[in-house]
Amino acid sequence: MSLLSHFRSLSARLLHRSRTDGDLAEEVRGHIQCRADDLERSGLDRVEAERRARIEFGSPERFKEECREELGGRWIDALVQDARFSLRMLRHSPGFTAIAVLTTALGVGATTAIFSVVAATLLHPLPFPRPEQLVRIEADLPGVGAHDVGLSEPEWQDLQRSGIFTNVSPTWYDDNNLTGGARPSRVSLQIAAPNYFSILGVKPRLGRTFDPENHAPGVLPELVISDGLWKRAFGADPGILGRSLRMDTDLYRVIGVMPPGYHDPGRTARDRNIEVWAATSFFGAPLLDQPPRNGRNLPTAIARLKPGLKIEAAQSRLDALVASLQKQFPGDYPRQSRWTMRLIPLQDTVVGNVRQSLLLLFGAVGLILLISCVNVANLLLARASARGREMAIRQALGAARARLARQLVTESLLLSVLGGVAGVAILFGTKRLLIRLVPDTLPRLNEISTSGSVLLFALAASLAAGVAFGVAPALQIGRLNLAPMLKREGRGSTSSGEQARTRRGLVIAEFALSLILMAAAALLLRSFRDLLNVPLGFDPRRVMTIQTRLPYPNDPTTYLYGTAPRAAQFYREVLRRSRKLRGVEEAAIGDLGALPLGHDRNNQNPPVPLIREGREDRSNDAPLVDGSIVTPEYFPLMGMTLLRGRLFSDLDDENAPPVAVINEAMARAYWPAENPVGKRLKLTRRPSAWTTVVGIVADARTESLEDAGIPQIYASLYQKGAHHLAIFLRGNLDTSSLPDEVREQVQSVDPTLPVFGARMLPETVSASLSARRFSMEMVGLFALTALFLAGLGIYGVISYMVNERAHEIGLRLALGAQPANVMRMVLRQGLGLAVTGSVLGLAGALIVSRLMAGLLYGVRPTDPLTFTSVAALLIGVALLACYLPARRATKVDPIVALRDE
């Protein structure tokens, strides 16, 4: 049959099925009638001629079947027949069908749920035109151990003129004070160049964005606001365009509203949830008219590569530009600092460090799907054994083995598709609950959805699972021995030796996979527990932190706190009022850098240069250290230990010589074998007075729970001042009313200041582990599921073995065997499977644990206690699962068993 004829036949089969069948029936009748006419002309009567013609023609249905084999679309008929037969068989075994569908639904549903997170976070491109051209520019000073140190305005201009990029825009996050309404509020602000939105290629839903060609000095008097702020603060007022707003007492005009669902491509949740955008050319008041090249006050920058330029080629040209600038400005780029610039795909910076955790989760849930497949394959093998006589009879009647194997695979696929549909239905039903489990810090959280690609993945996973667990029963058909199988009438069915070995092999594989997953979960759990129990170096109990912010007006002459005495007066008044609040025993103020585990060093509290007296000739060679600014009450309130020297006192005010307190790590790093107390240093490259180190405190995990040895320096708030403030309160606090009381007291001092971010310090510490907690909870949940499935799997195998050997067991008991011996025999079989699976699983777990070493803390990837405990737990569950069938074996009645024989 030619290809054209095949398609014509196929289309007729699909579109005109009834007419094709009618034509076939008419052709059969025609053949019989012609032969009957011939026989009638030979002398037979009509009735006898038709009878003989039908006998000679044979079965009309066989003829039709042969004709259909030649027609296109025969496979469709066969598929429909197999599907109908499979449905009938599944209806006859509702218990088996329910267990198989639920097991598959568990595997497919869990895999699809994690895939939806992975797809939104890692696989989907950023929602901007030509996202592959978007990069982030980061500068490092590896010579002084500093990374992502930011850019200066002259460097930004160099990048703009380099010919590498279409456009470059620095980005600068800040909290800001939105005033002019009934109550001042805090909004998240992104300060960028006027070309920021043109780089991203996004359009507002109302109005316009900034003019990319506007290079006026200072900050442009225009704002773009988010859809969320537009609805929350302005009631979605359609007349918002042109409306005047006051930010930090400066007057701006709203020119645009971004579309709903728009998020900046930031590295943290805070950077992504921007509410207000302002634009500046980064020179002119309130910034410097001629910013220095080594100033690096711009935290970071994004850019769009020239069309056709790959990132590798762009990095090569950027390296050449860096080398040229180092030669041209050797004073700003000392050789010792080894200044470099890196291009990072913007998508990678948005994803951040969650890639490894998500891939770990995806691997874990993939193991769950595999274990589910193994379990269902075991069920299908047991069922195939029970249907052995049925298959033998069908083969004896002429059914081809390939046809029977295809029917079994169809049955498996039908089960997997039903399981997949159930899994997706469960996913839809529990979607909101699952989203709540995902930490807010996960990038692109709002893009997680059950989209078409996710549903397609669910279908593919279902079909793959169906093929995976349908292969073993289908292969068994080819090895079916007809004669013994047909003789088993009345004795039930037993599996062949090969079937039994296959089933035991599947259980061993299931145990091995489960142990890998459980070992990973145990290592993560121990890491999390160790992190929770590390000595913090401070006492977060009964401490609440509340934030406020002093303004940065564009016109410095309007700043109320422009002098140290005015600012100090404000700090002291807030402290005085806070101490009088009900339940408050101690109060202190610091900048956001002093907020343990709750600050970002990239924008508002960048590391500061450390210039030691007599150590660095040039400030550009100075190392960078993390700094905090606090009042004298901070150290006692936080429970930090003084090791040497003294802490700040009330005498260290704005009129006293500058002083600083450092931690042990800084003393070890920068004054090894020396006493740092009394040493002098500067924390800025600008001309300033020397600061004297007056004390050393014990190391505290204020930057990271994983590392207590990060150098820290503390300056006095009265001497250095700060805008972003955290108020620390310790006592028996009423957490529901205290934030409002603090707001009332702060705004009674200055009614233009917002008060926000009230949180108990233990919550802040706990939130710093949210990503680890999510990974641990998910992998732990998967490990429990794997443990349950493994127990179910070995229970099914041992139960089936007991049923098969009921006659033998009855005979043993009749000959005098003790029930305890029978129980040991059954348990020994289950124990052998569990031990073999555990040994193989330990080998796999060693490999997997090395891959996840970066996620561990305080525990070795090859920790023997963890591996031994997990293996012991798994074997214990296996013995428990074997106990019930073993106990049933001891109850076999020898008389009944022999009578069945």
PDB file of C-alpha atoms in Angstrom, residues 359-524:
ATOM      1  CA  LEU A 359      18.147  20.138  42.296  1.00  0.00           C
ATOM      2  CA  LEU A 360      18.503  18.112  45.488  1.00  0.00           C
ATOM      3  CA  LEU A 361      14.741  18.242  45.980  1.00  0.00           C
ATOM      4  CA  PHE A 362      14.112  17.258  42.375  1.00  0.00           C
ATOM      5  CA  GLY A 363      16.480  14.313  42.717  1.00  0.00           C
ATOM      6  CA  ALA A 364      14.777  13.277  45.966  1.00  0.00           C
ATOM      7  CA  VAL A 365      11.311  13.391  44.479  1.00  0.00           C
ATOM      8  CA  GLY A 366      12.604  11.502  41.430  1.00  0.00           C
ATOM      9  CA  LEU A 367      13.600   8.709  43.806  1.00  0.00           C
ATOM     10  CA  ILE A 368      10.064   8.739  45.196  1.00  0.00           C
ATOM     11  CA  LEU A 369       8.710   8.252  41.678  1.00  0.00           C
ATOM     12  CA  LEU A 370      11.155   5.389  41.097  1.00  0.00           C
ATOM     13  CA  ILE A 371      10.175   3.726  44.373  1.00  0.00           C
ATOM     14  CA  SER A 372       6.499   4.109  43.450  1.00  0.00           C
ATOM     15  CA  CYS A 373       7.199   2.455  40.085  1.00  0.00           C
ATOM     16  CA  VAL A 374       9.010  -0.418  41.780  1.00  0.00           C
ATOM     17  CA  ASN A 375       6.091  -0.928  44.142  1.00  0.00           C
ATOM     18  CA  VAL A 376       3.517  -0.970  41.350  1.00  0.00           C
ATOM     19  CA  ALA A 377       5.753  -3.253  39.260  1.00  0.00           C
ATOM     20  CA  ASN A 378       5.791  -5.671  42.174  1.00  0.00           C
ATOM     21  CA  LEU A 379       2.015  -5.545  42.381  1.00  0.00           C
ATOM     22  CA  LEU A 380       1.723  -6.149  38.644  1.00  0.00           C
ATOM     23  CA  LEU A 381       4.119  -9.088  38.814  1.00  0.00           C
ATOM     24  CA  ALA A 382       2.067 -10.656  41.585  1.00  0.00           C
ATOM     25  CA  ARG A 383      -1.056 -10.081  39.524  1.00  0.00           C
ATOM     26  CA  ALA A 384       0.590 -11.529  36.443  1.00  0.00           C
ATOM     27  CA  SER A 385       1.374 -14.656  38.438  1.00  0.00           C
ATOM     28  CA  ALA A 386      -2.262 -14.897  39.483  1.00  0.00           C
ATOM     29  CA  ARG A 387      -3.293 -14.471  35.835  1.00  0.00           C
ATOM     30  CA  GLY A 388      -0.779 -17.013  34.554  1.00  0.00           C
ATOM     31  CA  ARG A 389      -3.440 -19.619  33.703  1.00  0.00           C
ATOM     32  CA  GLU A 390      -5.545 -16.986  31.910  1.00  0.00           C
ATOM     33  CA  MET A 391      -2.544 -15.987  29.787  1.00  0.00           C
ATOM     34  CA  ALA A 392      -1.716 -19.633  29.082  1.00  0.00           C
ATOM     35  CA  ILE A 393      -5.262 -20.320  27.866  1.00  0.00           C
ATOM     36  CA  ARG A 394      -5.221 -17.266  25.622  1.00  0.00           C
ATOM     37  CA  GLN A 395      -1.919 -18.366  24.143  1.00  0.00           C
ATOM     38  CA  ALA A 396      -3.273 -21.896  23.644  1.00  0.00           C
ATOM     39  CA  LEU A 397      -6.236 -20.415  21.751  1.00  0.00           C
ATOM     40  CA  GLY A 398      -3.897 -18.620  19.356  1.00  0.00           C
ATOM     41  CA  ALA A 399      -3.147 -15.251  20.913  1.00  0.00           C
ATOM     42  CA  ALA A 400       0.343 -14.095  20.046  1.00  0.00           C
ATOM     43  CA  ARG A 401       2.737 -13.408  22.923  1.00  0.00           C
ATOM     44  CA  ALA A 402       3.439  -9.942  21.529  1.00  0.00           C
ATOM     45  CA  ARG A 403      -0.279  -9.241  21.518  1.00  0.00           C
ATOM     46  CA  LEU A 404      -0.581 -10.312  25.166  1.00  0.00           C
ATOM     47  CA  ALA A 405       2.498  -8.291  26.151  1.00  0.00           C
ATOM     48  CA  ARG A 406       1.042  -5.243  24.425  1.00  0.00           C
ATOM     49  CA  GLN A 407      -2.195  -5.693  26.298  1.00  0.00           C
ATOM     50  CA  LEU A 408      -0.321  -5.824  29.626  1.00  0.00           C
ATOM     51  CA  VAL A 409       1.635  -2.702  28.753  1.00  0.00           C
ATOM     52  CA  THR A 410      -1.632  -0.978  27.837  1.00  0.00           C
ATOM     53  CA  GLU A 411      -3.015  -1.965  31.220  1.00  0.00           C
ATOM     54  CA  SER A 412       0.075  -0.514  32.913  1.00  0.00           C
ATOM     55  CA  LEU A 413      -0.176   2.701  30.917  1.00  0.00           C
ATOM     56  CA  LEU A 414      -3.832   3.010  31.794  1.00  0.00           C
ATOM     57  CA  LEU A 415      -2.964   2.633  35.471  1.00  0.00           C
ATOM     58  CA  SER A 416      -0.205   5.220  35.203  1.00  0.00           C
ATOM     59  CA  VAL A 417      -2.418   7.720  33.397  1.00  0.00           C
ATOM     60  CA  LEU A 418      -5.154   7.272  36.015  1.00  0.00           C
ATOM     61  CA  GLY A 419      -2.500   7.747  38.693  1.00  0.00           C
ATOM     62  CA  GLY A 420      -1.170  10.825  36.935  1.00  0.00           C
ATOM     63  CA  VAL A 421      -4.648  12.354  36.697  1.00  0.00           C
ATOM     64  CA  ALA A 422      -5.200  11.651  40.385  1.00  0.00           C
ATOM     65  CA  GLY A 423      -1.782  13.141  41.225  1.00  0.00           C
ATOM     66  CA  VAL A 424      -2.487  16.329  39.293  1.00  0.00           C
ATOM     67  CA  ALA A 425      -5.948  16.568  40.892  1.00  0.00           C
ATOM     68  CA  ILE A 426      -4.347  16.281  44.345  1.00  0.00           C
ATOM     69  CA  LEU A 427      -1.802  18.906  43.299  1.00  0.00           C
ATOM     70  CA  PHE A 428      -4.560  21.310  42.273  1.00  0.00           C
ATOM     71  CA  GLY A 429      -6.393  20.674  45.531  1.00  0.00           C
ATOM     72  CA  THR A 430      -3.353  21.243  47.731  1.00  0.00           C
ATOM     73  CA  LYS A 431      -1.719  23.991  45.675  1.00  0.00           C
ATOM     74  CA  ARG A 432      -2.249  26.767  48.208  1.00  0.00           C
ATOM     75  CA  LEU A 433      -1.001  24.635  51.059  1.00  0.00           C
ATOM     76  CA  LEU A 434       2.116  23.667  49.114  1.00  0.00           C
ATOM     77  CA  ILE A 435       2.838  27.284  48.165  1.00  0.00           C
ATOM     78  CA  ARG A 436       2.696  28.213  51.849  1.00  0.00           C
ATOM     79  CA  LEU A 437       5.438  25.682  52.534  1.00  0.00           C
ATOM     80  CA  VAL A 438       7.766  27.424  50.082  1.00  0.00           C
ATOM     81  CA  PRO A 439       9.852  30.127  51.814  1.00  0.00           C
ATOM     82  CA  ASP A 440       9.262  33.730  50.772  1.00  0.00           C
ATOM     83  CA  THR A 441      12.938  34.047  49.919  1.00  0.00           C
ATOM     84  CA  LEU A 442      12.611  31.670  46.964  1.00  0.00           C
ATOM     85  CA  PRO A 443      13.084  33.686  43.754  1.00  0.00           C
ATOM     86  CA  ARG A 444      10.217  33.932  41.249  1.00  0.00           C
ATOM     87  CA  LEU A 445       7.786  32.506  43.786  1.00  0.00           C
ATOM     88  CA  ASN A 446       4.888  34.298  42.091  1.00  0.00           C
ATOM     89  CA  GLU A 447       5.597  32.449  38.827  1.00  0.00           C
ATOM     90  CA  ILE A 448       4.951  28.989  40.280  1.00  0.00           C
ATOM     91  CA  SER A 449       1.874  27.597  38.565  1.00  0.00           C
ATOM     92  CA  THR A 450       0.417  24.462  37.044  1.00  0.00           C
ATOM     93  CA  SER A 451       1.058  25.695  33.525  1.00  0.00           C
ATOM     94  CA  GLY A 452       0.888  23.736  30.282  1.00  0.00           C
ATOM     95  CA  SER A 453       4.526  22.717  30.569  1.00  0.00           C
ATOM     96  CA  VAL A 454       3.913  21.400  34.086  1.00  0.00           C
ATOM     97  CA  LEU A 455       0.890  19.379  32.913  1.00  0.00           C
ATOM     98  CA  LEU A 456       2.942  18.085  29.995  1.00  0.00           C
ATOM     99  CA  PHE A 457       5.623  17.006  32.442  1.00  0.00           C
ATOM    100  CA  ALA A 458       2.985  15.219  34.541  1.00  0.00           C
ATOM    101  CA  LEU A 459       1.773  13.358  31.442  1.00  0.00           C
ATOM    102  CA  ALA A 460       5.332  12.418  30.467  1.00  0.00           C
ATOM    103  CA  ALA A 461       6.119  11.283  34.016  1.00  0.00           C
ATOM    104  CA  SER A 462       2.928   9.202  34.077  1.00  0.00           C
ATOM    105  CA  LEU A 463       3.684   7.505  30.762  1.00  0.00           C
ATOM    106  CA  ALA A 464       7.310   6.910  31.729  1.00  0.00           C
ATOM    107  CA  ALA A 465       6.147   5.393  35.015  1.00  0.00           C
ATOM    108  CA  GLY A 466       3.637   3.215  33.143  1.00  0.00           C
ATOM    109  CA  VAL A 467       6.332   1.890  30.818  1.00  0.00           C
ATOM    110  CA  ALA A 468       8.749   1.423  33.724  1.00  0.00           C
ATOM    111  CA  PHE A 469       6.452  -0.691  35.851  1.00  0.00           C
ATOM    112  CA  GLY A 470       4.805  -2.425  32.870  1.00  0.00           C
ATOM    113  CA  VAL A 471       8.004  -3.815  31.355  1.00  0.00           C
ATOM    114  CA  ALA A 472       8.618  -6.599  33.893  1.00  0.00           C
ATOM    115  CA  PRO A 473       5.145  -8.238  33.622  1.00  0.00           C
ATOM    116  CA  ALA A 474       5.249  -7.932  29.815  1.00  0.00           C
ATOM    117  CA  LEU A 475       8.638  -9.666  29.673  1.00  0.00           C
ATOM    118  CA  GLN A 476       7.314 -12.475  31.825  1.00  0.00           C
ATOM    119  CA  ILE A 477       4.762 -13.316  29.111  1.00  0.00           C
ATOM    120  CA  GLY A 478       7.575 -14.327  26.776  1.00  0.00           C
ATOM    121  CA  ARG A 479       8.816 -16.872  29.317  1.00  0.00           C
ATOM    122  CA  LEU A 480       5.447 -18.415  30.153  1.00  0.00           C
ATOM    123  CA  ASN A 481       5.538 -22.241  30.173  1.00  0.00           C
ATOM    124  CA  LEU A 482       2.129 -23.358  28.861  1.00  0.00           C
ATOM    125  CA  ALA A 483       1.994 -27.040  29.812  1.00  0.00           C
ATOM    126  CA  PRO A 484       2.597 -26.736  33.573  1.00  0.00           C
ATOM    127  CA  MET A 485       0.448 -23.631  33.754  1.00  0.00           C
ATOM    128  CA  LEU A 486      -2.541 -25.332  32.085  1.00  0.00           C
ATOM    129  CA  LYS A 487      -2.271 -28.305  34.494  1.00  0.00           C
ATOM    130  CA  ARG A 488      -2.701 -26.107  37.570  1.00  0.00           C
ATOM    131  CA  GLU A 489      -6.480 -26.040  37.534  1.00  0.00           C
ATOM    132  CA  GLY A 490      -7.834 -26.082  41.050  1.00  0.00           C
ATOM    133  CA  ARG A 491      -4.453 -25.487  42.758  1.00  0.00           C
ATOM    134  CA  GLY A 492      -4.286 -21.772  42.465  1.00  0.00           C
ATOM    135  CA  SER A 493      -1.381 -20.057  40.802  1.00  0.00           C
ATOM    136  CA  THR A 494       2.260 -19.833  41.678  1.00  0.00           C
ATOM    137  CA  SER A 495       4.949 -17.670  40.243  1.00  0.00           C
ATOM    138  CA  SER A 496       7.898 -19.075  38.382  1.00  0.00           C
ATOM    139  CA  GLY A 497      11.354 -18.954  39.897  1.00  0.00           C
ATOM    140  CA  GLU A 498      12.264 -16.117  37.597  1.00  0.00           C
ATOM    141  CA  GLN A 499       9.213 -14.122  38.647  1.00  0.00           C
ATOM    142  CA  ALA A 500      10.085 -14.623  42.292  1.00  0.00           C
ATOM    143  CA  ARG A 501      13.659 -13.496  41.666  1.00  0.00           C
ATOM    144  CA  THR A 502      12.422 -10.429  39.802  1.00  0.00           C
ATOM    145  CA  ARG A 503      10.127  -9.496  42.642  1.00  0.00           C
ATOM    146  CA  ARG A 504      12.875  -9.914  45.207  1.00  0.00           C
ATOM    147  CA  GLY A 505      15.191  -7.847  43.028  1.00  0.00           C
ATOM    148  CA  LEU A 506      12.621  -5.078  42.860  1.00  0.00           C
ATOM    149  CA  VAL A 507      12.251  -5.035  46.637  1.00  0.00           C
ATOM    150  CA  ILE A 508      16.028  -4.869  47.036  1.00  0.00           C
ATOM    151  CA  ALA A 509      16.126  -1.928  44.615  1.00  0.00           C
ATOM    152  CA  GLU A 510      13.322  -0.270  46.529  1.00  0.00           C
ATOM    153  CA  PHE A 511      15.232  -0.613  49.783  1.00  0.00           C
ATOM    154  CA  ALA A 512      18.410   0.729  48.216  1.00  0.00           C
ATOM    155  CA  LEU A 513      16.621   3.812  46.836  1.00  0.00           C
ATOM    156  CA  SER A 514      14.827   4.386  50.122  1.00  0.00           C
ATOM    157  CA  LEU A 515      18.050   4.232  52.102  1.00  0.00           C
ATOM    158  CA  ILE A 516      19.681   6.801  49.811  1.00  0.00           C
ATOM    159  CA  LEU A 517      16.792   9.176  50.381  1.00  0.00           C
ATOM    160  CA  MET A 518      16.659   8.553  54.112  1.00  0.00           C
ATOM    161  CA  ALA A 519      20.416   9.079  54.462  1.00  0.00           C
ATOM    162  CA  ALA A 520      20.161  12.410  52.643  1.00  0.00           C
ATOM    163  CA  ALA A 521      17.269  13.466  54.882  1.00  0.00           C
ATOM    164  CA  ALA A 522      19.127  12.406  58.017  1.00  0.00           C
ATOM    165  CA  LEU A 523      22.225  14.379  57.027  1.00  0.00           C
ATOM    166  CA  LEU A 524      20.133  17.489  56.352  1.00  0.00           C
TER     167      LEU A 524
END
